[in-house]
PDB file of C-alpha atoms in Angstrom:
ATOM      1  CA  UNK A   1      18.701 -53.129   6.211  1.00 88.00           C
ATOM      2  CA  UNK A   2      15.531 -51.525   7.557  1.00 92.00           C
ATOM      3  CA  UNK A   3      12.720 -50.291   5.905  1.00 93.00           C
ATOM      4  CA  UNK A   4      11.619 -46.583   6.714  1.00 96.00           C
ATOM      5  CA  UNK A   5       8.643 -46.650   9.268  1.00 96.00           C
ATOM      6  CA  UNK A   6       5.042 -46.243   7.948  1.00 97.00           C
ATOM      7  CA  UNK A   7       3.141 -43.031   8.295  1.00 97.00           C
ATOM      8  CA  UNK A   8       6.023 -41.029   9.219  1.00 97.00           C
ATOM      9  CA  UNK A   9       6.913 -37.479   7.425  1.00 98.00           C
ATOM     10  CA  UNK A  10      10.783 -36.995   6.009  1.00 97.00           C
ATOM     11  CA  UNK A  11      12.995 -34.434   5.258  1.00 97.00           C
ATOM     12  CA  UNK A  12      15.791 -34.617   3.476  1.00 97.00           C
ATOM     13  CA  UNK A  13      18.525 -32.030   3.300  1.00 97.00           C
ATOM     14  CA  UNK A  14      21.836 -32.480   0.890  1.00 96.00           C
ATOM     15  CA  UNK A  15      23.950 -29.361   2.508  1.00 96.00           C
ATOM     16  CA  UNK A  16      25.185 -26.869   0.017  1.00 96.00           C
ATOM     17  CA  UNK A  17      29.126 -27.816  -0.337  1.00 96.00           C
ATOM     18  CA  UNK A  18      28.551 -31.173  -0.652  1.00 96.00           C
ATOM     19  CA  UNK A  19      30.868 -32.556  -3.430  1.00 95.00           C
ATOM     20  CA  UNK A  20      29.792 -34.574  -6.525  1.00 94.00           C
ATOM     21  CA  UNK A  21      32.257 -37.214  -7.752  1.00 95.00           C
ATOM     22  CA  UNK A  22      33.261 -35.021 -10.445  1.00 95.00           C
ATOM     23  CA  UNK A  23      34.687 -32.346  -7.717  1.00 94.00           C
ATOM     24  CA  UNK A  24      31.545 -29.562  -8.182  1.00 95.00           C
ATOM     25  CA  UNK A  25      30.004 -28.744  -5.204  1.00 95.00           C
ATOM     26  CA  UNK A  26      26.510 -27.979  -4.194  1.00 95.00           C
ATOM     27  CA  UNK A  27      25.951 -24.089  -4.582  1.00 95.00           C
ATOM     28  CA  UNK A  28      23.111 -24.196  -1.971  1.00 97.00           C
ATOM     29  CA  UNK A  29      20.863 -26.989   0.036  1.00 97.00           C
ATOM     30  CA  UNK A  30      19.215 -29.102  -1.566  1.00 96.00           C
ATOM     31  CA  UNK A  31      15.772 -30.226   0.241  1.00 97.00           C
ATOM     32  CA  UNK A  32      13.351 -32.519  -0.336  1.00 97.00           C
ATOM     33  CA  UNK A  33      10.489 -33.956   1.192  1.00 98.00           C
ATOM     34  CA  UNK A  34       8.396 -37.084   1.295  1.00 97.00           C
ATOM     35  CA  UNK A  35       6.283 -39.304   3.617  1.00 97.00           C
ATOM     36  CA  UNK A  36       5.832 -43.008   3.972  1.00 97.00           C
ATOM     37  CA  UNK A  37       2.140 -44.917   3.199  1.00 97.00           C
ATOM     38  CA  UNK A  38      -0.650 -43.820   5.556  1.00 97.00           C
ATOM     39  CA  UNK A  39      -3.248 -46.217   6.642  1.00 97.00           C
ATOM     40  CA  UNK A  40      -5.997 -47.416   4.957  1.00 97.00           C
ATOM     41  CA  UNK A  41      -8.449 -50.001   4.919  1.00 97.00           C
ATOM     42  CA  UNK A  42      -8.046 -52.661   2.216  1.00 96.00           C
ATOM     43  CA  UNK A  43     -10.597 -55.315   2.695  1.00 96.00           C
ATOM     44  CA  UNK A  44     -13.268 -55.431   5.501  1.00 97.00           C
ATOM     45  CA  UNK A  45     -15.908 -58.285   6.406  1.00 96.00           C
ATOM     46  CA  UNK A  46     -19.079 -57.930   6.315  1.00 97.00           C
ATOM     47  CA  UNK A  47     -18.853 -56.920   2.504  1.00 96.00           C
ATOM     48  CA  UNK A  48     -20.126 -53.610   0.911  1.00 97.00           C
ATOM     49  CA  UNK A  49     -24.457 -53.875   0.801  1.00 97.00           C
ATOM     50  CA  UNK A  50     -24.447 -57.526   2.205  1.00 97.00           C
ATOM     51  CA  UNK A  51     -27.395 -58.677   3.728  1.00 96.00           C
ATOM     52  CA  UNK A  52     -29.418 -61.090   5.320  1.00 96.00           C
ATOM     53  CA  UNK A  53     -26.076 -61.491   8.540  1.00 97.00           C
ATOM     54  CA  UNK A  54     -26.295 -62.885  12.011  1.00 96.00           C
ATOM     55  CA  UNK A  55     -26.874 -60.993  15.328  1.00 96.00           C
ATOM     56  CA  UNK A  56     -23.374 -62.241  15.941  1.00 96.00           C
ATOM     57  CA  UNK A  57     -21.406 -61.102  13.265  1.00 96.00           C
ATOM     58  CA  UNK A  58     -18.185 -58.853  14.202  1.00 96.00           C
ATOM     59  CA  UNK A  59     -17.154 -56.713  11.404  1.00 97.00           C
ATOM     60  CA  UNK A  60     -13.625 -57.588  10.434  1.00 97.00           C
ATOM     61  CA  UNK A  61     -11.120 -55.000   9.338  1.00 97.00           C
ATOM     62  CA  UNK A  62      -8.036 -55.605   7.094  1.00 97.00           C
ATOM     63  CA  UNK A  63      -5.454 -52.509   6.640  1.00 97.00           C
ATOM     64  CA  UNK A  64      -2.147 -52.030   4.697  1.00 97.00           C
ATOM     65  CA  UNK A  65      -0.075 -51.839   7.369  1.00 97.00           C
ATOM     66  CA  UNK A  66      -0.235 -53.111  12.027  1.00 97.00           C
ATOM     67  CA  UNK A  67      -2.623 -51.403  13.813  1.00 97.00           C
ATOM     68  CA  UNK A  68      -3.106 -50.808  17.394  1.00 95.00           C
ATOM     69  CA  UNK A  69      -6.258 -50.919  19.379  1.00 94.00           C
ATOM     70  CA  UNK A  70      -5.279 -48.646  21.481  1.00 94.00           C
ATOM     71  CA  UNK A  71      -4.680 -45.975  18.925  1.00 93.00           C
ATOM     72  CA  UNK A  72      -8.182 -46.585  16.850  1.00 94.00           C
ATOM     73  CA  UNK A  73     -10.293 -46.050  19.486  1.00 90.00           C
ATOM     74  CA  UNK A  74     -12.601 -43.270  19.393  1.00 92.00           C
ATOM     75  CA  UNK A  75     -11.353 -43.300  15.308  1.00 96.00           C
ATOM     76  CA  UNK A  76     -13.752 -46.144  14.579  1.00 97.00           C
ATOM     77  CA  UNK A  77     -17.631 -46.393  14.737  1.00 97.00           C
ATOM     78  CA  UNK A  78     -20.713 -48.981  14.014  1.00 97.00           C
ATOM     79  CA  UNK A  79     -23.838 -46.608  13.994  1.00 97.00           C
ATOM     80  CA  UNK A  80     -26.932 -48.684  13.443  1.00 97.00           C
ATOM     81  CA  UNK A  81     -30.174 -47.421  11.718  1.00 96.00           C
ATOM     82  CA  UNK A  82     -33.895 -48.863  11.127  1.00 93.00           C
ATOM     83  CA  UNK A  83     -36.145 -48.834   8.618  1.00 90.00           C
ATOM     84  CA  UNK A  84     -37.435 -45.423   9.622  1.00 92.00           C
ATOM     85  CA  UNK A  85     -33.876 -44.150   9.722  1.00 90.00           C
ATOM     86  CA  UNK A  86     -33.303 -43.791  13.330  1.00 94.00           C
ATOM     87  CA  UNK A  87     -30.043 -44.308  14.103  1.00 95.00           C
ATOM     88  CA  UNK A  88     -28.259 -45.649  17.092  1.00 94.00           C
ATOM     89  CA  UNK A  89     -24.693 -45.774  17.830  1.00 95.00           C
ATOM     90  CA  UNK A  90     -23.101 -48.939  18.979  1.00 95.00           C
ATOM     91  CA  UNK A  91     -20.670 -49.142  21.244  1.00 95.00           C
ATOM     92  CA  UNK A  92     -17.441 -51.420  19.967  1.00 95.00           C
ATOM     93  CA  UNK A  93     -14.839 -53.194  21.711  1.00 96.00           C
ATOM     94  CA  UNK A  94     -12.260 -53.564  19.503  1.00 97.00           C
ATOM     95  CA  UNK A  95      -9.737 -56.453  19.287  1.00 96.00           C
ATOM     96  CA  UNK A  96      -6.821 -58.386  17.884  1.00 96.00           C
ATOM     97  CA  UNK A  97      -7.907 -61.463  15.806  1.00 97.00           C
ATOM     98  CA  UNK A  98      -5.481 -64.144  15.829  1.00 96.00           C
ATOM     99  CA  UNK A  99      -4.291 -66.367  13.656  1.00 95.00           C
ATOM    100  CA  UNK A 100      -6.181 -69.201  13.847  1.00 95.00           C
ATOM    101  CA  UNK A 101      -9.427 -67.113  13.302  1.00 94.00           C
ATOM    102  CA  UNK A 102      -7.635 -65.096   9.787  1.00 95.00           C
ATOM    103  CA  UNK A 103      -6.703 -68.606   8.197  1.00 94.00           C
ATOM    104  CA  UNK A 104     -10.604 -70.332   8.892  1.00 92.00           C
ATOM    105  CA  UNK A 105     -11.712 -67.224   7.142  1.00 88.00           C
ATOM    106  CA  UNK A 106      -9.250 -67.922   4.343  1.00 91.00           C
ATOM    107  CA  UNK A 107      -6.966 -64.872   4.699  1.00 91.00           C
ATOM    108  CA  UNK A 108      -3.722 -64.900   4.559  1.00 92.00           C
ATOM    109  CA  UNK A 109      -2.482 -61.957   6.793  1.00 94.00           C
ATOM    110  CA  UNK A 110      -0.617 -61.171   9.996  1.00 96.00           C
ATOM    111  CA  UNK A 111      -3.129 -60.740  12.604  1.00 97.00           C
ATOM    112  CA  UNK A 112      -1.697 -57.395  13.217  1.00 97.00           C
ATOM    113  CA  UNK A 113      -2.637 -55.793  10.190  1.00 97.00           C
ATOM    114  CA  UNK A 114      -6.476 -56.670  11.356  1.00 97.00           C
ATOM    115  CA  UNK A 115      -9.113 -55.305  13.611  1.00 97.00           C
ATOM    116  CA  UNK A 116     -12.061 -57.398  15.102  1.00 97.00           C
ATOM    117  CA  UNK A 117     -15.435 -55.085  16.252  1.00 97.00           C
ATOM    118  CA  UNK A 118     -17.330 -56.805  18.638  1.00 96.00           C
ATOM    119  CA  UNK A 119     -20.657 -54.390  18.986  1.00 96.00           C
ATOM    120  CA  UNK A 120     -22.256 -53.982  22.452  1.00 93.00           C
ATOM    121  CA  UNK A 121     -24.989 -54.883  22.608  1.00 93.00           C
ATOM    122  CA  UNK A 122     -25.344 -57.449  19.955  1.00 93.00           C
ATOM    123  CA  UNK A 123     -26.667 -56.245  16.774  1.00 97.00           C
ATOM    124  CA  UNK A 124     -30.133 -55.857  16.576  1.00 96.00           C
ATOM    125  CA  UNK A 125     -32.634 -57.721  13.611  1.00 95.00           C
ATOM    126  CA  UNK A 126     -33.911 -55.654  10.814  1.00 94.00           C
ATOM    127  CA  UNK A 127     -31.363 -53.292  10.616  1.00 96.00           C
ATOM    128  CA  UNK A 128     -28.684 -51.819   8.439  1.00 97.00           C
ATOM    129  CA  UNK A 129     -25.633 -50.580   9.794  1.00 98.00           C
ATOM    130  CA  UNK A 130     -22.736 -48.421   8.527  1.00 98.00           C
ATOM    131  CA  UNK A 131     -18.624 -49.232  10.281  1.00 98.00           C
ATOM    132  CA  UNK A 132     -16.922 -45.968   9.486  1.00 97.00           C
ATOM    133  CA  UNK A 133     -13.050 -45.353  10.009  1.00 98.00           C
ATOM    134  CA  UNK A 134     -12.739 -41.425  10.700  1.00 96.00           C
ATOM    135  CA  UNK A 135     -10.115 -39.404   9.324  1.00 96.00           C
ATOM    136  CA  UNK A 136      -7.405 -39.033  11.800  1.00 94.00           C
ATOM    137  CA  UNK A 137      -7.060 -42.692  12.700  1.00 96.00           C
ATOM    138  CA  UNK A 138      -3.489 -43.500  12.937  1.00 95.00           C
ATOM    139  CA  UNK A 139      -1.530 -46.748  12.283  1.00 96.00           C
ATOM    140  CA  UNK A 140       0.976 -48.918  14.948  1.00 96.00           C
ATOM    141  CA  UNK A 141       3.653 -46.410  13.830  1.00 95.00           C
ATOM    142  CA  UNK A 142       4.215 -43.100  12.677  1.00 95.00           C
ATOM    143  CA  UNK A 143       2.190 -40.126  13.497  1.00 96.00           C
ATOM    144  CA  UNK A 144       0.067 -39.501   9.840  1.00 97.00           C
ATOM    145  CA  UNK A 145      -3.408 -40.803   9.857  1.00 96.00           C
ATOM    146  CA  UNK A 146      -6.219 -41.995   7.689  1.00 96.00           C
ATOM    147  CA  UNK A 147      -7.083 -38.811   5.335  1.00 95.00           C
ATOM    148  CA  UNK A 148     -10.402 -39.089   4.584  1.00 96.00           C
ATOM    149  CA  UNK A 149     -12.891 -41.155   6.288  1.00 97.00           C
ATOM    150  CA  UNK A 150     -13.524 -45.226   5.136  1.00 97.00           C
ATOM    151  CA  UNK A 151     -16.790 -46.927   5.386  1.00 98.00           C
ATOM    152  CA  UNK A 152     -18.930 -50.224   4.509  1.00 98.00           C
ATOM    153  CA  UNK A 153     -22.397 -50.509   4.937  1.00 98.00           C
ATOM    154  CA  UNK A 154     -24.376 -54.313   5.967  1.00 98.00           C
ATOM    155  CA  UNK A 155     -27.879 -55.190   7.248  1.00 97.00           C
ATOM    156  CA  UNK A 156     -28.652 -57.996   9.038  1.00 97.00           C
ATOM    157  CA  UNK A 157     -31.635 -60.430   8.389  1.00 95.00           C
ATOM    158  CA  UNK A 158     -35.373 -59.420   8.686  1.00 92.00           C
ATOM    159  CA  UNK A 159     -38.225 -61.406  10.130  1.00 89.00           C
ATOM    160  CA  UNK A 160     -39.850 -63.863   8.027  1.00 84.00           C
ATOM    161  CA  UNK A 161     -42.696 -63.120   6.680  1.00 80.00           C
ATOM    162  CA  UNK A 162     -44.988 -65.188   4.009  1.00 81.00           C
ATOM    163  CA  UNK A 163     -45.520 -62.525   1.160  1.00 77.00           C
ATOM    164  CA  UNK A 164     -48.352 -64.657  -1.023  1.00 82.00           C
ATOM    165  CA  UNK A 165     -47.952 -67.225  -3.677  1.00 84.00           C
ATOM    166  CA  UNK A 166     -46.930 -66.845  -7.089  1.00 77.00           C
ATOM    167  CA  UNK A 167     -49.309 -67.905  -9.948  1.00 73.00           C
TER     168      UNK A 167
END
């Protein structure tokens, strides 16, 4: 047995005539439809509003179902902003984290229900940043996308600064 592909539409027909075990048949068709889970992200690293991160840090992505690289570009964005609200986009390669990486981070999925962003250029001190997954994006299989657009926000750390002594 085989499970129905993800993200895929179906139509189901039951031709009028068909016979029921009791001998009635079907006066007319009988149609139904129905379509199989679309994507969507269900965890994602940085978390929600955390701060203080590295210049290094690639945003991880976890979704309910393989995803291709391939098929999420141009679907998936890192736009940058200061703390006058300019905003920048970042460019993002995105890749295929493997194994080893998913079980040091304590996560215990197949590496290709996951999606590393590695920004270009590195991320920049001082300033929040928003990874947003636009509707449209579609999964490894099937042809129905992401419905309404996903997103996390995260800030990485500021520059010290001594702000006075407590009494």
């Amino acid at each position: 047995e085989r499970r129905l592909p993800y993200a895929t539409p179906f139509k189901v027909t039951v031709p009028a005539g068909t016979r029921a075990l009791d001998g009635t048949a079907l006066e007319k068709d009988f149609v139904w439809s129905f379509e199989t889970m679309r994507p969507r992200l269900v965890k994602h690293f940085p978390q929600d509003g955390q701060k203080f991160l590295k210049l290094d840090t690639r945003p991880l992505l976890v979704f309910n179902q393989p995803v291709d690289k391939g098929r999420a570009k141009g679907r998936v964005s890192l736009i940058g902003s200061d703390d006058r609200g300019r905003e920048k986009n970042w460019d993002v390669r995105l890749s295929r984290p493997s194994a080893e990486f998913l079980e040091q981070e304590g996560l215990e999925i197949l590496p290709e229900f996951a999606l590393l962003l590695e920004p270009r250029p590195a991320l920049e001190i001082e300033m929040s940043y928003e990874v947003r997954i636009e509707p449209g994006f579609v999964p490894k299989e099937g042809p129905l996308g992401l419905e309404e657009a996903q997103a996390f926000r995260f800030e990485t750390y500021r520059t010290f600064a001594f702000a006075g002594l407590a009494k």
